[in-house]
XYZ file of C-alpha atoms in Angstrom:
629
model
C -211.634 -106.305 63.759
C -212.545 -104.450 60.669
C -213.485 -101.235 62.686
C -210.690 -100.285 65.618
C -211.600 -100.126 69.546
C -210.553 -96.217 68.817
C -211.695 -93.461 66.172
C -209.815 -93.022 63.753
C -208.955 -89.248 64.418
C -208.333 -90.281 68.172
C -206.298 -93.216 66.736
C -203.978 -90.526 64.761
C -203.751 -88.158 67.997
C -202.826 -90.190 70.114
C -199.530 -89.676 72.957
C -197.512 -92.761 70.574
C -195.695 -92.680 67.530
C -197.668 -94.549 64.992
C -195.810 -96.542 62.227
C -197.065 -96.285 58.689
C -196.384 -99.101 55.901
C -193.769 -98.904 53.131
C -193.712 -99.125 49.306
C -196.088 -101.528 47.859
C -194.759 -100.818 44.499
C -191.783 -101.737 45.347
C -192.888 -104.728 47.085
C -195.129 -105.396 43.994
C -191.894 -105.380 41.594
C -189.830 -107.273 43.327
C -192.710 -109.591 42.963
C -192.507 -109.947 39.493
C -194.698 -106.971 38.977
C -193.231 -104.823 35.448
C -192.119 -101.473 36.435
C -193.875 -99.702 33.747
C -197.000 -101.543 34.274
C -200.076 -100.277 36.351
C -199.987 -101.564 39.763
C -202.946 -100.743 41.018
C -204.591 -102.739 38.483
C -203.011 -105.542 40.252
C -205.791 -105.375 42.777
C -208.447 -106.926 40.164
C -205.499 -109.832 38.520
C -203.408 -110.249 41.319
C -205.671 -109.612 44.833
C -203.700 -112.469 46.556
C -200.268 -111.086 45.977
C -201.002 -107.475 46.918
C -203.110 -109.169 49.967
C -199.551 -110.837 50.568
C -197.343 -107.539 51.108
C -199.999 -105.991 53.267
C -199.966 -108.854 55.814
C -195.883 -108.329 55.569
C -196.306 -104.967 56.671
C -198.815 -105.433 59.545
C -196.599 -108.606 60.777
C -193.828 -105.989 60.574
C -195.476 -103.486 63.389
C -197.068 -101.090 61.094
C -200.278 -99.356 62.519
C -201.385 -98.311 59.190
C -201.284 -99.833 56.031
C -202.121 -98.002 53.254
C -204.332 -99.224 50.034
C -203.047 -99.984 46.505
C -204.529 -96.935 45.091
C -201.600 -94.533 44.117
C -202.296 -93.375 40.618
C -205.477 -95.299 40.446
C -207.251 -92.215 38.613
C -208.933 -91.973 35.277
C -205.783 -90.419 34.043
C -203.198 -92.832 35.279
C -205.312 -95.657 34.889
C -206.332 -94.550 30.940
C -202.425 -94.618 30.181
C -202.259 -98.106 31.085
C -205.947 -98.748 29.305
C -208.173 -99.039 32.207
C -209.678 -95.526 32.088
C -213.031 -96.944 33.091
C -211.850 -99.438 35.904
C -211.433 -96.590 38.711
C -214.541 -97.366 40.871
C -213.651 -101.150 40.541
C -210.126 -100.901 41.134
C -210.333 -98.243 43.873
C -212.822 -100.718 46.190
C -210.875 -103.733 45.463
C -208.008 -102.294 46.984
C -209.839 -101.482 49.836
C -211.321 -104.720 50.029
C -208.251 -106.102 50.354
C -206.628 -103.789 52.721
C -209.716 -104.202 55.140
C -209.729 -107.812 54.707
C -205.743 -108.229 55.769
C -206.669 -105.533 58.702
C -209.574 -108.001 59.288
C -207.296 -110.695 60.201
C -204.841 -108.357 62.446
C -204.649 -109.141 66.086
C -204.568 -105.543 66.748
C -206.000 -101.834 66.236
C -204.653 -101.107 62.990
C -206.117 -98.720 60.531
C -206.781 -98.803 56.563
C -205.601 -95.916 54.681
C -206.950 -94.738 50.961
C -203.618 -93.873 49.064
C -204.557 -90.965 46.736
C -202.306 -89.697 44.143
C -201.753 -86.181 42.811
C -204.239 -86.141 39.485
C -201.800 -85.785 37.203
C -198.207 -87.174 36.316
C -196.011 -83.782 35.942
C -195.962 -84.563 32.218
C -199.821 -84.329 32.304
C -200.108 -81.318 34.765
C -198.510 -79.453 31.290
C -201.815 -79.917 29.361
C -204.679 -80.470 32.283
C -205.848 -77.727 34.457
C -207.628 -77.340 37.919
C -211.005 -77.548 36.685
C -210.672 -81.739 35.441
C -207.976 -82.265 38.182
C -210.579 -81.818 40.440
C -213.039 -84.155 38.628
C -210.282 -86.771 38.588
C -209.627 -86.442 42.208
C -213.213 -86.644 43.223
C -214.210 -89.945 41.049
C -210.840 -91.337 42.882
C -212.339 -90.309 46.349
C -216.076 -91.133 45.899
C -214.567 -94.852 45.174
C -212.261 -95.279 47.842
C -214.514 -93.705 50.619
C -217.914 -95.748 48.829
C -219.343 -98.106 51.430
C -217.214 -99.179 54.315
C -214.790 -97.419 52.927
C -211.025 -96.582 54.542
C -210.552 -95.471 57.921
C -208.328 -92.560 57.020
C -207.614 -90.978 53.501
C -203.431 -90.072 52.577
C -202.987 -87.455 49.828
C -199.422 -88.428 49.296
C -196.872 -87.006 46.835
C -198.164 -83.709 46.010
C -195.179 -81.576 44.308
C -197.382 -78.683 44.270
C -199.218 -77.127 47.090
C -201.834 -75.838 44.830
C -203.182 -79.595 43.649
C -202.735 -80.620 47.469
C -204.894 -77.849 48.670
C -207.709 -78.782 45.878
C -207.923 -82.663 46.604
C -207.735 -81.549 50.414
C -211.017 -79.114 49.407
C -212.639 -82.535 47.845
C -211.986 -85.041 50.030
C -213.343 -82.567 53.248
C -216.666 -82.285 50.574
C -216.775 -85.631 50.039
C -216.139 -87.853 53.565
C -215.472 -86.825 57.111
C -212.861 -89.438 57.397
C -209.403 -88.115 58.666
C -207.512 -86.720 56.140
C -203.562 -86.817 55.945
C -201.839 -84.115 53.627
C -198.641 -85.011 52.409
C -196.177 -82.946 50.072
C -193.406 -84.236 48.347
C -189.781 -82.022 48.668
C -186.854 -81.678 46.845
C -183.079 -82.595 48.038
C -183.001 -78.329 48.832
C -185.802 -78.375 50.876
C -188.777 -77.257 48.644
C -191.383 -78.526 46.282
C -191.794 -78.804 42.984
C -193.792 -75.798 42.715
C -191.158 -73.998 44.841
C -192.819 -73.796 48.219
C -190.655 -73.957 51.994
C -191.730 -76.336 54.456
C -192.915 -72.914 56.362
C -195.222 -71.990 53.667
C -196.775 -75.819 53.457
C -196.900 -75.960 57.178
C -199.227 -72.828 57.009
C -201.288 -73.553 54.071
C -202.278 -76.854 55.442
C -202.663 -76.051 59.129
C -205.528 -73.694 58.202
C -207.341 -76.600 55.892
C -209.499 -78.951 57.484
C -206.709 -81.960 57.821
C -206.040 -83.904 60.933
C -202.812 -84.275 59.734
C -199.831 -82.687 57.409
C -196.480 -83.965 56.151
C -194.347 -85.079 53.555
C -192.966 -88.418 51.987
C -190.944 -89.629 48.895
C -188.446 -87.853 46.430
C -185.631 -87.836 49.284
C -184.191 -90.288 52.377
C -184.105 -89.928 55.899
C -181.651 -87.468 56.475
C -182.693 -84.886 54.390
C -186.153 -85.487 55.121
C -185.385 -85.237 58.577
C -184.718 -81.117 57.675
C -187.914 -80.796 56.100
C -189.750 -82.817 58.774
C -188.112 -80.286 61.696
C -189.353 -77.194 60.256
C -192.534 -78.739 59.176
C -192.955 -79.614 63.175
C -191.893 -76.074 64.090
C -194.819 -74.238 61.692
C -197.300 -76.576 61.652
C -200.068 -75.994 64.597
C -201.169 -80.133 63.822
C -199.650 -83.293 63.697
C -196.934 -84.120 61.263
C -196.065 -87.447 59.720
C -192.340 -88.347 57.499
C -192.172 -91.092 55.265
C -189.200 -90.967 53.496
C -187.363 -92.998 50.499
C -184.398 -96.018 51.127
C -182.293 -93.393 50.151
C -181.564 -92.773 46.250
C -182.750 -95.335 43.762
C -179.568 -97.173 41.857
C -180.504 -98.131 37.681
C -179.855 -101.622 37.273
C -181.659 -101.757 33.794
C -183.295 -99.812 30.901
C -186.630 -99.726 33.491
C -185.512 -101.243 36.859
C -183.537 -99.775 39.591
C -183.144 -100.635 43.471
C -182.251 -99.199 46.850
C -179.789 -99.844 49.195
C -180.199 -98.147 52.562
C -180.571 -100.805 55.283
C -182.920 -101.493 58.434
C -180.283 -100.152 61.057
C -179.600 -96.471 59.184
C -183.543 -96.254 58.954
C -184.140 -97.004 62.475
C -181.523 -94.691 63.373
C -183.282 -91.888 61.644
C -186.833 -92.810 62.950
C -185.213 -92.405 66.206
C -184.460 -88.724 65.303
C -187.873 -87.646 63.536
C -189.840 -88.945 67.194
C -187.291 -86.807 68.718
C -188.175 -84.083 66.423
C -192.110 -84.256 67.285
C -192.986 -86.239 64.168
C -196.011 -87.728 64.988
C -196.412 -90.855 61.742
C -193.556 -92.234 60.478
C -193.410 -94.994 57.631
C -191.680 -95.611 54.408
C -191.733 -94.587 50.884
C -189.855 -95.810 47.675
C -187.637 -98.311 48.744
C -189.091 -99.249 51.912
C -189.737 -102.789 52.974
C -191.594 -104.663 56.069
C -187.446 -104.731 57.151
C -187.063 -101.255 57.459
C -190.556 -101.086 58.658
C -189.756 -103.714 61.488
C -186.510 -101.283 62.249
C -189.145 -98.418 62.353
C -191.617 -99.724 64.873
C -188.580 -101.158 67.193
C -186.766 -97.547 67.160
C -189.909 -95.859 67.908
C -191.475 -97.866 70.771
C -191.376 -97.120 72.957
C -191.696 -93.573 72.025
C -188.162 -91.310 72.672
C -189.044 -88.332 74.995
C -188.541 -85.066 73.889
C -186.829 -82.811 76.115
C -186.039 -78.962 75.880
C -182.275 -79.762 74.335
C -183.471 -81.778 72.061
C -186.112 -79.497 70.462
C -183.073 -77.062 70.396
C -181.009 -79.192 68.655
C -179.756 -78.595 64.924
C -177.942 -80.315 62.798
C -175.814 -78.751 59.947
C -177.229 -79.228 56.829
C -175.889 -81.919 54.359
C -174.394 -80.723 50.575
C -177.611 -80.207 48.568
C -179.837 -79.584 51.172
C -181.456 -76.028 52.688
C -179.020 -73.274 53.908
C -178.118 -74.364 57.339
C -179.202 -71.589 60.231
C -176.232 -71.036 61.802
C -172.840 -70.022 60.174
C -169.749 -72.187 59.222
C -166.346 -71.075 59.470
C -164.631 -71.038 55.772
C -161.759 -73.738 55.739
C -158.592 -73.349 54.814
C -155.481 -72.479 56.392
C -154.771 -68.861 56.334
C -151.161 -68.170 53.902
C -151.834 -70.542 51.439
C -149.459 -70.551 48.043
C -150.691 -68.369 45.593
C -152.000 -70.179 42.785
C -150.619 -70.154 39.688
C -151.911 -68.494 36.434
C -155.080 -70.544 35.108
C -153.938 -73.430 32.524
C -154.934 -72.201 28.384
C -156.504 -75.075 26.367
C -159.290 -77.167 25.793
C -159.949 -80.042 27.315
C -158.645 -82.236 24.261
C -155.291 -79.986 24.126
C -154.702 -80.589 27.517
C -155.344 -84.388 27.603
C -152.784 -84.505 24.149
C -150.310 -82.793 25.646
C -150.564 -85.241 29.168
C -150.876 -82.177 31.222
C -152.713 -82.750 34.398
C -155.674 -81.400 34.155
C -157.328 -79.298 36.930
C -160.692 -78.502 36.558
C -163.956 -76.823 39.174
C -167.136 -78.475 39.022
C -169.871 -75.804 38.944
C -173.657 -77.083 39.427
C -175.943 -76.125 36.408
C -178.812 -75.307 38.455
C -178.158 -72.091 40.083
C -178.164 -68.362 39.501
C -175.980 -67.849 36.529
C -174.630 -64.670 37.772
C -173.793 -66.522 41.071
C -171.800 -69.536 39.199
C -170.130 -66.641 36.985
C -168.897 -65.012 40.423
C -168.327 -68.924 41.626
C -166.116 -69.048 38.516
C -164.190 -65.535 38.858
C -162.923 -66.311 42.373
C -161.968 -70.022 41.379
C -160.213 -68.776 38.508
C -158.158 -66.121 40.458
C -157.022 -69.317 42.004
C -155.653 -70.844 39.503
C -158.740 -73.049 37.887
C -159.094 -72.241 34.087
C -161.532 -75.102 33.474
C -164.817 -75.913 34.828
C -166.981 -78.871 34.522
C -170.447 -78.143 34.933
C -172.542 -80.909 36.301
C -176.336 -81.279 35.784
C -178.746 -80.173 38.748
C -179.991 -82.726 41.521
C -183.646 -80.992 41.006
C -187.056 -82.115 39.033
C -187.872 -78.564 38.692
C -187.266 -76.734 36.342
C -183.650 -75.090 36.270
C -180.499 -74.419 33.888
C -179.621 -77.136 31.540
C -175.541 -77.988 31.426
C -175.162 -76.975 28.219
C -176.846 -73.300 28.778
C -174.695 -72.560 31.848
C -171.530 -73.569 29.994
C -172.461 -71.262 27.575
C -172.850 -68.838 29.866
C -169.897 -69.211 32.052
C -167.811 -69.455 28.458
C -169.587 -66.345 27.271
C -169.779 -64.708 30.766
C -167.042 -65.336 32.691
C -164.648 -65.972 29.103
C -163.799 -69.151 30.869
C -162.827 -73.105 29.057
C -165.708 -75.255 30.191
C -167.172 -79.135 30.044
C -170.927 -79.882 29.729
C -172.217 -82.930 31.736
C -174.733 -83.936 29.212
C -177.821 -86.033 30.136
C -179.739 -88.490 27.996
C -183.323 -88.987 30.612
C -186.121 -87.372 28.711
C -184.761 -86.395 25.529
C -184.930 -87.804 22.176
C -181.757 -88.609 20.127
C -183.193 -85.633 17.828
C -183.459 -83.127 20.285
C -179.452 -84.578 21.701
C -178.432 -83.941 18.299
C -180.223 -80.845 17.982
C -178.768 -79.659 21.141
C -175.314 -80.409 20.367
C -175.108 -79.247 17.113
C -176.007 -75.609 18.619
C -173.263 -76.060 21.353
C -170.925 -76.587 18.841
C -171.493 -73.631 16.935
C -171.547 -71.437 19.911
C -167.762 -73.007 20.842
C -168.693 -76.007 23.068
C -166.011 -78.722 22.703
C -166.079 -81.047 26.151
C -168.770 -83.094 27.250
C -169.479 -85.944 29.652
C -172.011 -88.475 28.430
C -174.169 -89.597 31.185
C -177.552 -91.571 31.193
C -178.979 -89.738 34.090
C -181.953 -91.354 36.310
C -185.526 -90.070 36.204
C -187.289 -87.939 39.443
C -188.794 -90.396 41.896
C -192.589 -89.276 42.140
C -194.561 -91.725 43.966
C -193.924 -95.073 44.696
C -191.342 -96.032 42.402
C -189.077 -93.533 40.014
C -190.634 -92.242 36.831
C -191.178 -94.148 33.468
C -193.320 -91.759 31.254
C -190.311 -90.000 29.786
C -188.144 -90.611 27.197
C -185.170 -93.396 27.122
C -184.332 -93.196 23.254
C -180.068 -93.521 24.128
C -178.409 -93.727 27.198
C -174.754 -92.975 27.801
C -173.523 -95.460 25.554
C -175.794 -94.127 22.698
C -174.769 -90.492 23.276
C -171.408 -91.491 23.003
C -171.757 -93.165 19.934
C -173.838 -89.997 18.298
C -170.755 -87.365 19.163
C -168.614 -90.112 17.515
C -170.774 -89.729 14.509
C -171.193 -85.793 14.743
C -167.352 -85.782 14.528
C -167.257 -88.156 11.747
C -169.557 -85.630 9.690
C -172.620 -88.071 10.261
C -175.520 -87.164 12.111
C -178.101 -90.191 14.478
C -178.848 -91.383 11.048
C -175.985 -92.343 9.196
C -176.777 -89.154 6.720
C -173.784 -86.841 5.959
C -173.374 -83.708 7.424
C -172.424 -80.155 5.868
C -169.464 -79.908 8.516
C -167.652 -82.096 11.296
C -167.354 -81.572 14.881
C -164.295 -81.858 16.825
C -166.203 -82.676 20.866
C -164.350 -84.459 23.306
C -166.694 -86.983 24.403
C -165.973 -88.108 28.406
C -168.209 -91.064 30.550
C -168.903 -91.498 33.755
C -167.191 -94.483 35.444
C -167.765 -95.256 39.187
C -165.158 -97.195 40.834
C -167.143 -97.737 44.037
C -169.845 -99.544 41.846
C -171.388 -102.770 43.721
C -170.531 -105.199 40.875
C -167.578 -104.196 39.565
C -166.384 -106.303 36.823
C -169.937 -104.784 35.183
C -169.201 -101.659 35.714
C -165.620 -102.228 34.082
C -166.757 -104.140 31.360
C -169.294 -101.057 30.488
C -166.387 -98.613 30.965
C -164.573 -100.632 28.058
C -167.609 -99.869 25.956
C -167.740 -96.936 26.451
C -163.997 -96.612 25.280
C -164.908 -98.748 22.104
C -168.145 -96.390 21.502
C -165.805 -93.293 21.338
C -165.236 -92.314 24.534
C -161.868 -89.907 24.795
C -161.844 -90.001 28.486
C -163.084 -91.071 31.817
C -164.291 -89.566 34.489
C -164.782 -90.746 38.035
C -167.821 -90.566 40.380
C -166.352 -88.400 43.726
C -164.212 -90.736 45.012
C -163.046 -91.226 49.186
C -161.240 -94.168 49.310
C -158.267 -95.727 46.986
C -158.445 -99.209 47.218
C -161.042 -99.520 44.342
C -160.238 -96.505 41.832
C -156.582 -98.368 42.306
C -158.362 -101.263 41.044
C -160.163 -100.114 38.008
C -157.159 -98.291 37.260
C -155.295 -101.620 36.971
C -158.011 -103.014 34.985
C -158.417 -100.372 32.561
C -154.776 -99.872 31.978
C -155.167 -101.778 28.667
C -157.569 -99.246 27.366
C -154.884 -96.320 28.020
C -157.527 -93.584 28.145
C -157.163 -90.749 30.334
C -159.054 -90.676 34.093
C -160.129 -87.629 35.665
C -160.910 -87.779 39.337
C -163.786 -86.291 41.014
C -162.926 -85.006 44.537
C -165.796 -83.623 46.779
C -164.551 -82.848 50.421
C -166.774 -83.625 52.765
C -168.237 -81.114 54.675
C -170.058 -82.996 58.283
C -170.426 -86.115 59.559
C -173.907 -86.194 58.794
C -173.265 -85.591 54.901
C -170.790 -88.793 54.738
C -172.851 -90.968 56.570
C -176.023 -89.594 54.263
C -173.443 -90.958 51.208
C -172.055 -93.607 53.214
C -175.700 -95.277 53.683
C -178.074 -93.445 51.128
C -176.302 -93.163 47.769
C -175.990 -96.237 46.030
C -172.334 -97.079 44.740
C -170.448 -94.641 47.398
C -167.829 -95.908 50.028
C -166.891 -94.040 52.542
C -164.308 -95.922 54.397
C -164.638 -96.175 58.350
C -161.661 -94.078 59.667
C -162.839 -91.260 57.561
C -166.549 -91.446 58.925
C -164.837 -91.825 62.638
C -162.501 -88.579 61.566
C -165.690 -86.471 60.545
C -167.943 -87.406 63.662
C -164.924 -87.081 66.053
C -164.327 -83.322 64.277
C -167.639 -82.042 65.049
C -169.274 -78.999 63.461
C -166.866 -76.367 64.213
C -163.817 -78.660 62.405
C -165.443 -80.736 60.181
C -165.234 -79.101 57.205
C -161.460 -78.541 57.617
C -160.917 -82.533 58.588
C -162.817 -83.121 55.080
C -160.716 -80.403 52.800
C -157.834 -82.144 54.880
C -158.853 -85.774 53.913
C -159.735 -84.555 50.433
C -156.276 -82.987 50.034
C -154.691 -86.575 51.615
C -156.530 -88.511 48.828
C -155.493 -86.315 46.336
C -151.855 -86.466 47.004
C -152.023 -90.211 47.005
C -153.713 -90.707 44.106
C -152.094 -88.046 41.596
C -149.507 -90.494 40.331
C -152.917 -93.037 39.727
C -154.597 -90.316 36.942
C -154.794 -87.548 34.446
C -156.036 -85.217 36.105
C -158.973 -84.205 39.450
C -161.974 -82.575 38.877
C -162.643 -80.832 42.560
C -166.184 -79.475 44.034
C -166.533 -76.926 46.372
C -169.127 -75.679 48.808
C -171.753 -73.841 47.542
C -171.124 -71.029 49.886
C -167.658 -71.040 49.985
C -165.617 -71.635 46.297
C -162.191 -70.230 48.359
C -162.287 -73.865 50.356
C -160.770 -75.472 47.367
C -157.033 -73.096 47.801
C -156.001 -75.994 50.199
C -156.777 -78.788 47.610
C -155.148 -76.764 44.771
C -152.262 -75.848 46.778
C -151.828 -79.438 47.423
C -151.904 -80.308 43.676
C -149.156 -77.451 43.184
């Protein structure tokens, strides 16, 4: 049944909830398929495999399945040398899509996956005028002929590109078009635009329907998919990640939400008046198979439920209604802020108490952050990099500034994803200078922008090699052996995660990380003790100091977010049961309360904590640091 019993435009309006497909990269790499190799390509040497994962996702219960075609532009195609394959490649995938929907028992529809123009390294050098060439050659292939039933501009970080390939595509075909913008974990795009303002834009444009997919996972989709309901005068579709992609290799990486937690939010987004709902990065025919059973039939939406809202998860948008600060009122005073670096503090076994401060924020607002912390005792603050693919404050700067600023001792989380060893080197040689001594070596993970995370940046080093460069900086070498004027005297720290899924690996890598030149340790946040007991234990050999990272948990729905969408996090049972049974109104003070427990318990097992507050509220920690004494 190539062409459906219905139109497609009646198809998409229709009183169900229809069921999209998932990731075909990631179907296509777990396949075999190299992550840094072009996958739509795949549709001229590989037709029977990418056939394969289609028929997955229709035997699965999706109504849609969507073509091979992300990135298949002259642009993305040319960096994997097939500049002059898009016509070929573009109906090939359509071919095959309309030949798996041929063989479908039901009305299902084929859908021409279209790709911003550019890669966000390219948009630096290519403007509007060829973006909109490249989109149209893209569009005039997929739509040539029989064509697709239905077109889905997917993973637009900028509402500006969206709105030109929607301008296109309504030039080019009268097929339905779907507009879909990518968002950030705090709610807004790459270019910086609220659900709100996208909801308007594209309700005005000739689209029969608008939404987002990719970059985040259910929950915090599920924020961006309420307001997008609320503004939007059309129907809105959500396809969101398997939660946050985990490295396993120098160019592989995997996800671990299951089919249940998926379900569970598909469940929500009906209720919300989401009208498409299907998968992005991550996403198998499993979760898709969860998907269609939680949404058919479809849930009813009933006046409570439309005035239903749910507090807003750490990193997410502001949450519309207030929260009581936590903390119980005649704390201890703290007492005066500890003097020293880092380094002093470790060699004199102090325990060291230190106030993670996020590096991309206002720095006026993380130098008032700072100033209240430090009236509470906190002299030393670790600032971490920001959970953001736009552009924002690196570490280094805002420990600058908060040294500078706020006169305050400070530790630079230090990131090695898209940066050369030169620039590293570079960079650290000017933090020196300006009094930076602490930093925490991490490899960092690259923005997910389409159907798999990014691999046109830079992976000269990772942690391990950063390491090893601050051990030669302080030996008076620089990245290439050569002798240096001067030494440098940093305190290099790594990340360790005790939660980590395998984790004799992960202990084995903490040992050489020790052996590269690592001074000390520091733990991912940690909510349970069984396993940081363990590594403990296992590192004990090694005697290098262990800082603990303590982030109190602030609702249910943020610990069951980490508890199911951030790979290498446990939250243990009782303390998800504690934080649902609290409610709104309590459940930040249940989580400062459980923080402080854990704390307690586990002073004796470290050398020092490094705590996080709230955003919104850096007097939460008093209870934490009153517990520490």
């Amino acid at each position: 049944m190539t062409v459906p019993s219905r139109a497609p435009a009646t198809f998409l309006t229709g009183q169900r909830v229809l069921v999209c497909d998932g990731a075909m990269g990631t179907m296509l790499h777990a396949a075999g398929a190299a992550l840094d190799r072009s996958l739509p390509e795949l549709n001229l040497s590989e037709p029977g495999l990418v056939s394969t994962i289609h028929e997955s996702y229709l035997s699965a219960g999706a109504d849609i399945i969507q073509t091979n075609t992300f990135g298949a532009n002259r642009l993305w195609l040319g960096d994997h040398g097939f500049p002059d394959k898009v016509d070929e490649i573009n109906r090939a995938g359509v071919r095959i899509a309309r030949a798996a929907q041929d063989r479908c028992d039901r009305d299902v529809l084929v859908a021409g996956s279209v790709s911003p123009a550019v890669t966000a390294l390219q948009r630096r050098r290519i403007g509007s005028a060829e973006r909109l060439e490249v989109i149209r050659e893209q569009i005039a292939a997929v739509t040539a002929g029989q064509g697709v039933d239905i077109l889905i501009l997917e993973t637009f970080g900028y509402l500006d590109e969206l709105v030109e390939a929607i301008g296109v595509a309504a030039d080019l075909t009268d097929v339905p078009i779907v507009a879909q913008a990518t968002f950030a974990d705090d709610a807004h795009t790459l270019g910086g635009e609220t659900p709100r303002e996208v909801a308007t834009v594209l309700s005005g444009l000739p689209v029969a329907m608008l939404g987002t997919n990719c970059t985040i996972g259910p929950q915090r989709m599920l924020t961006v998919a309420e307001d997008l309901v609320r503004y939007a005068s059309i129907p809105v579709s959500a396809q969101p990640n398997a939660g946050q992609p985990r490295r396993t290799g120098p160019r592989s990486f995997e996800f671990s939400i299951d089919g249940d937690y998926f379900a569970r939010y598909f469940r929500r987004f009906a209720e919300a008046g989401v009208s498409l709902v299907g998968g992005c990065c991550g996403t198998t025919p499993a979760h898709i198979r969860a998907a269609a059973d939680a949404v058919r039939p479809p849930a009813r939406v009933t006046p409570d439920t439309q005035q239903y809202r749910r507090a807003h998860p750490a990193g997410t948008a502001r949450s519309q209604e207030p929260e009581e600060a936590a903390g119980p009122p005649g704390s201890p005073a703290p007492s005066a802020p500890v003097a020293g670096t880092l380094a002093d503090q470790l060699a004199s076994r102090r325990f060291v108490v230190a106030a993670a401060i996020a590096s991309g924020g206002r720095p006026a607002e993380a130098v008032q952050a700072a100033a209240v912390l430090q009236a509470q005792g906190v002299g030393l603050f670790a600032v971490q990099p920001a959970k953001s693919a736009r552009t924002h404050s690196d570490s280094l700067d805002m420990a600058l500034h908060l040294r500078q600023q706020a006169g305050v001792e400070t530790i630079a989380t230090l990131t090695t994803w898209d940066k050369t060893i030169m620039t590293l080197q570079a960079e650290l040689l000017g933090a020196h200078a300006l009094g930076i001594r602490s930093v925490i070596c991490t490899t960092g993970s690259p923005p997910v922008l389409g159907d798999y995370p990014a691999v046109d940046g830079i992976w000269e080093v990772d942690s391990l090699g950063l390491i090893a460069l601050l051990a030669g900086l302080n030996a008076g070498r620089d990245s290439n052996g050569l002798a240096l004027t001067t030494q440098t005297s940093f305190c290099a720290g790594a990340r360790v995660n005790p939660g980590a899924r395998d984790p004799e690996a992960e202990i084995a890598r903490a040992r050489a990380k020790v052996s590269a030149g690592a001074h000390f340790l520091v733990s991912r946040p940690v909510y349970e003790l069984d396993s940081l007991f363990r590594m403990v234990t296992a590192l004990a050999a090694e005697d290098i100091p262990l800082l603990l990272s303590v982030t109190p948990l602030r609702s249910f729905e943020e610990a069951d977010y980490l508890a199911n969408e951030v790979p290498g996090v446990c939250i243990p049972p009782d303390t998800l049961r504690a934080m649902e049974r609290a409610g709104r109104g309590a459940a930040r003070a249940v989580g400062i309360e459980l923080a402080a427990d854990l704390l307690l318990a586990a002073r004796k097992l470290v050398s020092g904590v490094i705590v996080t507050a709230a955003e919104d509220d850096p007097t939460g920690l008093t209870p934490l640091l009153a517990a520490l004494g």
